[in-house]
mmCIF file of C-alpha atoms in Angstrom:
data_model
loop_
_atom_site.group_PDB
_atom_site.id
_atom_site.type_symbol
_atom_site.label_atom_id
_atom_site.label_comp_id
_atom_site.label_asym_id
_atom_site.label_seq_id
_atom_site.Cartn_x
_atom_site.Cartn_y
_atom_site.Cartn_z
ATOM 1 C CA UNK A 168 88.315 14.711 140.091
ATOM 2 C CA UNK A 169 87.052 14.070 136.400
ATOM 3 C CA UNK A 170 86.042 16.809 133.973
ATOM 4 C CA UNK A 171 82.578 15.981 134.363
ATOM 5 C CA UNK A 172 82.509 16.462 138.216
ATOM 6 C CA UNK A 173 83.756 19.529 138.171
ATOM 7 C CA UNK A 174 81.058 20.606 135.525
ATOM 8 C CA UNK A 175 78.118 19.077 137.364
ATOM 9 C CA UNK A 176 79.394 20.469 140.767
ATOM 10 C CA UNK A 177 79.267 24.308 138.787
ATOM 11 C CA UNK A 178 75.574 23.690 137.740
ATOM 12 C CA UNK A 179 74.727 22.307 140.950
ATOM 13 C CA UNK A 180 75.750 25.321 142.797
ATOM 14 C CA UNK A 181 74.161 27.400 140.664
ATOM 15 C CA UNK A 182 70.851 26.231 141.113
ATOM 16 C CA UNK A 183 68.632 29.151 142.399
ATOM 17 C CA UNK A 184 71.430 31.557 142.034
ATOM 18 C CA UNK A 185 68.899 34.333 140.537
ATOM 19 C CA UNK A 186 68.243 35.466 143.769
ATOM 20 C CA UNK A 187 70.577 38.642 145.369
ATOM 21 C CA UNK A 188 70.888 38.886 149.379
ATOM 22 C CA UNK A 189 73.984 40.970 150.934
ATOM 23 C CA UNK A 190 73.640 40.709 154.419
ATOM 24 C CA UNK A 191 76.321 41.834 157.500
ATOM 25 C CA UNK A 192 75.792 40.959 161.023
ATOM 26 C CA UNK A 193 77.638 41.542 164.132
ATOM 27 C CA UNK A 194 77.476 39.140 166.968
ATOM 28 C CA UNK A 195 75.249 41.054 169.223
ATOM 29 C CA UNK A 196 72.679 41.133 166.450
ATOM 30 C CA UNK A 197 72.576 37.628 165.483
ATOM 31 C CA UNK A 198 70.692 36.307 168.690
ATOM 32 C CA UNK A 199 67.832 38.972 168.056
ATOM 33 C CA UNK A 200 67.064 37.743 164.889
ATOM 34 C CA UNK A 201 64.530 34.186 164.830
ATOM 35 C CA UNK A 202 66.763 30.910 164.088
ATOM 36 C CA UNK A 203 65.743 30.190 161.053
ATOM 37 C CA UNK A 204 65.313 33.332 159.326
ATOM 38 C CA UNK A 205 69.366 33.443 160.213
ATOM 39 C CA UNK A 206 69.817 29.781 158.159
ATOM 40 C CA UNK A 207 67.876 31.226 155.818
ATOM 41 C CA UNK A 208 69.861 34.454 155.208
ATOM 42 C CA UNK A 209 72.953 32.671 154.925
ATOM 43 C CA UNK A 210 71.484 29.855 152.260
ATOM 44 C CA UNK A 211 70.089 33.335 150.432
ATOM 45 C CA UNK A 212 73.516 35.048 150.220
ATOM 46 C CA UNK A 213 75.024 31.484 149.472
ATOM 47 C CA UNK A 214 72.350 30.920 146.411
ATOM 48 C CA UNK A 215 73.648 34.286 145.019
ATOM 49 C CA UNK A 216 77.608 33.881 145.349
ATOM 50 C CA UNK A 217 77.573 30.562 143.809
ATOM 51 C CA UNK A 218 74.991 32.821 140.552
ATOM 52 C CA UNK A 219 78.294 34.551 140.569
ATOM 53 C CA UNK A 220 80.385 31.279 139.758
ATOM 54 C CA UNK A 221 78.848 31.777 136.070
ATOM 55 C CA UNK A 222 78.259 35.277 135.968
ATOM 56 C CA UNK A 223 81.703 36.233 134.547
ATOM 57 C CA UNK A 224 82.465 34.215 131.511
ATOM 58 C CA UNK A 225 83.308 31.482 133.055
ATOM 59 C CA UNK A 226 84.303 28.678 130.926
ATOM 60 C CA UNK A 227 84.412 25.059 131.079
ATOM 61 C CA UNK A 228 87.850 24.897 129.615
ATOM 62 C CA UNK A 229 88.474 25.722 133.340
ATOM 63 C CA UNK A 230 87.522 22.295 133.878
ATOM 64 C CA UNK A 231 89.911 21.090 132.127
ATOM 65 C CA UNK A 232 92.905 23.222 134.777
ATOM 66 C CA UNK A 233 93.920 21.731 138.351
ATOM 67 C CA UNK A 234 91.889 21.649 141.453
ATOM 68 C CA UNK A 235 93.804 25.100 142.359
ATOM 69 C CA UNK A 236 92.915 27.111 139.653
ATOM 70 C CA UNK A 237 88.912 26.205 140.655
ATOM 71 C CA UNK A 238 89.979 27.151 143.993
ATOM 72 C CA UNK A 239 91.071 29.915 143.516
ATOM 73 C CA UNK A 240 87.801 31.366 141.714
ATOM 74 C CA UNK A 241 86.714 34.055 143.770
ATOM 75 C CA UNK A 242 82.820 32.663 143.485
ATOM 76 C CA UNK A 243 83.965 29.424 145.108
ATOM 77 C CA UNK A 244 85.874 31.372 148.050
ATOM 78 C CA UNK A 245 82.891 33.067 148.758
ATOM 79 C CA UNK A 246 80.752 30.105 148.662
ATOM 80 C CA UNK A 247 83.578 28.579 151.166
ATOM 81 C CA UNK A 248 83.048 31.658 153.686
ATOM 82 C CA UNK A 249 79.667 31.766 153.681
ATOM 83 C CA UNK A 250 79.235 28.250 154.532
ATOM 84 C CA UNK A 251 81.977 28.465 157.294
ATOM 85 C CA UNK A 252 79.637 31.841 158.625
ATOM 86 C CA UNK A 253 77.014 28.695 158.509
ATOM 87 C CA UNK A 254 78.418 26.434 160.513
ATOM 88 C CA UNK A 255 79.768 28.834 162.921
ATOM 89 C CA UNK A 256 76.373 29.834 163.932
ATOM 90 C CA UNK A 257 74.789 26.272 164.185
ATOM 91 C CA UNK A 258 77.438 25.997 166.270
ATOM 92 C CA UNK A 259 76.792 28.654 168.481
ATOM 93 C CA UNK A 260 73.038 27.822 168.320
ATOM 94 C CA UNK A 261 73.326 24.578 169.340
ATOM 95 C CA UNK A 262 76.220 25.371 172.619
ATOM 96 C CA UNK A 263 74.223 28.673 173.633
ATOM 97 C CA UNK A 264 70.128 28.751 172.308
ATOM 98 C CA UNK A 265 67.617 26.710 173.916
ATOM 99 C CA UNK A 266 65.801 25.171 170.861
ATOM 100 C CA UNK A 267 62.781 22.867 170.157
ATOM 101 C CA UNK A 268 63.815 18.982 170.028
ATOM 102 C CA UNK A 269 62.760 19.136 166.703
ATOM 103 C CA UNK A 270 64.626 22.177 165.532
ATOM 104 C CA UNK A 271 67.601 20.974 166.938
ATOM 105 C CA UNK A 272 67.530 17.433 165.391
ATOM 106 C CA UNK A 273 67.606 19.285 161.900
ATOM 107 C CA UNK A 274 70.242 21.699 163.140
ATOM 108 C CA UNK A 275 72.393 18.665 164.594
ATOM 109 C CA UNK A 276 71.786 16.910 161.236
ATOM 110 C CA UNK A 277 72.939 20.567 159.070
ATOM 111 C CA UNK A 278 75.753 20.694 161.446
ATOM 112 C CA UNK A 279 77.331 16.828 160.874
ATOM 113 C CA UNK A 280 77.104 17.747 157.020
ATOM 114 C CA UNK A 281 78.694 20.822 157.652
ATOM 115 C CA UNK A 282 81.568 19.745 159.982
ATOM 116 C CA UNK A 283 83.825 17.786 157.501
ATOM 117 C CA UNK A 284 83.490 20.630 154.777
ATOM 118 C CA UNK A 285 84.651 23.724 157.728
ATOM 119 C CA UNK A 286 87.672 21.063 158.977
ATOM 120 C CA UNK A 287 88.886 20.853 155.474
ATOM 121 C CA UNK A 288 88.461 24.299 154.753
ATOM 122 C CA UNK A 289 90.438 25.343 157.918
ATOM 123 C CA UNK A 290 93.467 23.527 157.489
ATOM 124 C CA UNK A 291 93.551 24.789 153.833
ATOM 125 C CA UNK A 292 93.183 28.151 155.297
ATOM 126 C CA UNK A 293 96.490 27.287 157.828
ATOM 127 C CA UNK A 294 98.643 25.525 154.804
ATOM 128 C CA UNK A 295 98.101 28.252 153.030
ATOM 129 C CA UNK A 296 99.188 30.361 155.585
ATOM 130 C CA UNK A 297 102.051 28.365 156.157
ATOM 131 C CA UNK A 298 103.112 28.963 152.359
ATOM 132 C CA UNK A 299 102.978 32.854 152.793
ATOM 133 C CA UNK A 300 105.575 32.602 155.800
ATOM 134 C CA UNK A 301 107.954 30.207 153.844
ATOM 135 C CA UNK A 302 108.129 32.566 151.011
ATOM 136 C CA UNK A 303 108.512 35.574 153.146
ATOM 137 C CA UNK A 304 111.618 33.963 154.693
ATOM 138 C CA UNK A 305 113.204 32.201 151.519
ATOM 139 C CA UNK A 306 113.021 35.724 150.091
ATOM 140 C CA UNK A 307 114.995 37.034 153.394
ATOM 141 C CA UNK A 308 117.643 34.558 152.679
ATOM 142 C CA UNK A 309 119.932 35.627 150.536
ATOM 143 C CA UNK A 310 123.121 35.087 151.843
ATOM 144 C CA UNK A 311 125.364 32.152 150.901
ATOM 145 C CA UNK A 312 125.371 30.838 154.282
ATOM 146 C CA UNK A 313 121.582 30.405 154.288
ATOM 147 C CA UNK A 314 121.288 28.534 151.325
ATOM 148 C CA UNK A 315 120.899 24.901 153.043
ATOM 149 C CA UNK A 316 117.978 26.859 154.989
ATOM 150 C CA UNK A 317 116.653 28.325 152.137
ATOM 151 C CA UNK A 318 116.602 25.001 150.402
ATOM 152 C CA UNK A 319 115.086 22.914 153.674
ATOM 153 C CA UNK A 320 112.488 25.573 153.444
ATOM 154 C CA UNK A 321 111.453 25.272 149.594
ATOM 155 C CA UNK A 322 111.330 21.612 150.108
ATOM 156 C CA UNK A 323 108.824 22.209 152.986
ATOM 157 C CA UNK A 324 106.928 24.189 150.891
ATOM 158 C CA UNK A 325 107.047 21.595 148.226
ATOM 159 C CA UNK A 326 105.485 19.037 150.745
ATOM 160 C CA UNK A 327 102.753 21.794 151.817
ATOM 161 C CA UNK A 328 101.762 22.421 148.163
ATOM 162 C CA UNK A 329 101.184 19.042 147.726
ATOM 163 C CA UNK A 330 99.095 18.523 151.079
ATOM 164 C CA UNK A 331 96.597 21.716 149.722
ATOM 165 C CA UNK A 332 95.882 20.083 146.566
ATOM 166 C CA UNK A 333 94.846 17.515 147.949
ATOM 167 C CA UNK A 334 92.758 19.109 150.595
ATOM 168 C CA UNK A 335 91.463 20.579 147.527
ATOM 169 C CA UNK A 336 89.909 17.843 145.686
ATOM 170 C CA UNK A 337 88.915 16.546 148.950
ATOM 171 C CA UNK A 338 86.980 19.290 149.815
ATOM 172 C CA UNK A 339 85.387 19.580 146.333
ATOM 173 C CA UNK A 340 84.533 15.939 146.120
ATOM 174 C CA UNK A 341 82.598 17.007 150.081
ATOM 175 C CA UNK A 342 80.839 19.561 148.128
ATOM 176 C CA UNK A 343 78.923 17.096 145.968
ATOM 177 C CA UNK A 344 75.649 16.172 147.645
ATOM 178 C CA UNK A 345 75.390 12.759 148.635
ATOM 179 C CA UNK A 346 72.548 11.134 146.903
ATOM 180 C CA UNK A 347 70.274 8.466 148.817
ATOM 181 C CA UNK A 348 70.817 5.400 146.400
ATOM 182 C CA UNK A 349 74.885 6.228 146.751
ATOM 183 C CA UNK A 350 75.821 3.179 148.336
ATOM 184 C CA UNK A 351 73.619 1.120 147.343
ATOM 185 C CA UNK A 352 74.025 -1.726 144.597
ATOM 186 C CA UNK A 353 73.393 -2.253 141.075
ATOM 187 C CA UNK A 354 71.705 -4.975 138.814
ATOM 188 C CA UNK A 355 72.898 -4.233 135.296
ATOM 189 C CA UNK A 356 71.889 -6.643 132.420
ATOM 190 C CA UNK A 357 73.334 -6.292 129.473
ATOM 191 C CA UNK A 358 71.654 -8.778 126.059
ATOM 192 C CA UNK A 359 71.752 -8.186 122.466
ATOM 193 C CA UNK A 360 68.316 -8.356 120.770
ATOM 194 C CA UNK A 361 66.715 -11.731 120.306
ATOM 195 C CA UNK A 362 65.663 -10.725 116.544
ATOM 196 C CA UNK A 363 67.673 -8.096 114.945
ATOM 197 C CA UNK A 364 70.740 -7.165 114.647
ATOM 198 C CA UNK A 365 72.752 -10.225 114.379
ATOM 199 C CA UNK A 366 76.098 -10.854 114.732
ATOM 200 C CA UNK A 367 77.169 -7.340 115.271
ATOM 201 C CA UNK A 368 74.503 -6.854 118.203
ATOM 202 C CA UNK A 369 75.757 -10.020 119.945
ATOM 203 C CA UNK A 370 79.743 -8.802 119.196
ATOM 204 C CA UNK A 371 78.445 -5.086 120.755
ATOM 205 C CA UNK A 372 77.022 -6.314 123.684
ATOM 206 C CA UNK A 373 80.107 -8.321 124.663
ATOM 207 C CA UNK A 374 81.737 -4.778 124.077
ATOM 208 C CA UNK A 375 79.147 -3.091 126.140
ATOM 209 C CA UNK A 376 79.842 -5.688 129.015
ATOM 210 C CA UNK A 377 83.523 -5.970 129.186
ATOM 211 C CA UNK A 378 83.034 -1.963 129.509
ATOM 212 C CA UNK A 379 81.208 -1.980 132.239
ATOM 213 C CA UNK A 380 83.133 -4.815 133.787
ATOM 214 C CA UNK A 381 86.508 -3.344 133.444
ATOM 215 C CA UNK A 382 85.095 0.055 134.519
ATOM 216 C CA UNK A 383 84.326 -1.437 138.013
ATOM 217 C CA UNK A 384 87.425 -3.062 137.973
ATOM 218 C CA UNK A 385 89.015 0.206 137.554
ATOM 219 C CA UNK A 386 86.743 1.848 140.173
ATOM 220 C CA UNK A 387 87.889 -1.195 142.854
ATOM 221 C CA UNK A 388 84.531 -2.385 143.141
ATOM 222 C CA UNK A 389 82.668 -5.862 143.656
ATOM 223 C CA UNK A 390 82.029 -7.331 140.184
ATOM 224 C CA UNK A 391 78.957 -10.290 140.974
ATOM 225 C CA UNK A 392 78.158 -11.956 138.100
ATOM 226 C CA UNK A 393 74.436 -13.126 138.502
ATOM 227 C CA UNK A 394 73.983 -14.927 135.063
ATOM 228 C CA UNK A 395 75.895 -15.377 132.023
ATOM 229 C CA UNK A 396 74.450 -16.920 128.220
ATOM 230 C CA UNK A 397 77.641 -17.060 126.042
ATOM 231 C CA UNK A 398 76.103 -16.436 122.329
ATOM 232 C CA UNK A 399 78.074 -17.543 119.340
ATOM 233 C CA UNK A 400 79.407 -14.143 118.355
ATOM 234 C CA UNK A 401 79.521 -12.880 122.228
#
């Protein structure tokens, strides 16, 4: 993930972060209170821990670090739990509370974007898990006779640490809305101007279009050329 991502996912998830909810429920309390005033608690207290992403000096040299060091902010963790909290009780809505056809086409829909994001978030949870017990045990093995263990288990680890940083830009490419036009396609036209600028403009706008062509190149995707005037100069 580029530098820019990670900057517009930070003001993204700070949008309507002025707002300060800290709420604690216990399971026999959550089916007393109305089903949406429950969604809306938990997008409340969400709106403020992702304020809290910014709140501390945070800098976008940051941006510039690996996917674990954005991780581990503590403003993103919390973001992470509340939205697990989330989908945990759509999912109990939808398996145990009788619901309006409507209300439960928009929960169904919050609970498909929701899914991928708690999956990921889970098995990050479990490697990371797994990468506590391997260190606990390499530091138990001390003795010369366990050093082929002790090595088996640092390369595990090795493999693990490279599975969670993964998982980690995965899950913080998920936490970029999708947009509507996403997948759809582009006309670009790119043309110099028909009465100034010359031989330069027609020399740019070559420039311009080899950028844009090698650019989708780069990005593996279909290149269509509709139309093409050569010019003298470009």
């Amino acid at each position: 993930m580029n530098r820019h991502l990670f900057v517009w996912l930070f003001r993204h998830l700070c949008l309507n972060g002025h707002h300060q909810c800290h709420v604690h429920l216990h399971s026999h309390q959550l089916t007393q209170i109305p089903l949406d005033t429950r969604l809306w608690v938990f997008r409340q207290n969400r709106n403020h821990i992702l304020h809290c992403l910014l709140s501390e000096n945070w800098s976008r040299r940051y941006c510039h670090q690996d996917t674990r060091m954005l991780w581990k902010h503590k403003g993103l963790q919390k973001y992470m739990e509340d939205l697990s909290k989330e989908y945990q009780t759509l999912d109990h809505c939808l398996q145990h509370i009788s619901v309006s056809e409507g209300d439960r086409r928009s929960l169904n829909q919050r609970h498909a974007e929701l899914a991928p994001l708690a999956v990921i978030y889970k098995e990050i949870q479990e490697a990371e898990q797994a990468i506590e017990e391997l260190e606990s045990m390499c530091k138990s093995l001390n003795k010369q006779d366990e050093k082929q263990l002790q090595e088996l288990a640092l390369e595990e680890r090795q493999t693990i640490l490279q599975k969670i940083n993964m998982l980690y830009s995965e899950l913080l490419q998920s936490l970029v809305p999708k947009e509507k036009y996403d997948k759809n396609d582009v006309i670009l036209e790119v043309t110099s101007g028909r009465t100034t600028g010359g031989d330069i403009c027609q020399q740019f706008t070559r420039e311009i279009f080899d950028m844009y062509q090698n650019y989708s190149s780069y990005k593996h995707w279909k290149f269509e050329l509709l139309n093409y005037t050569p010019a003298d100069y470009g």
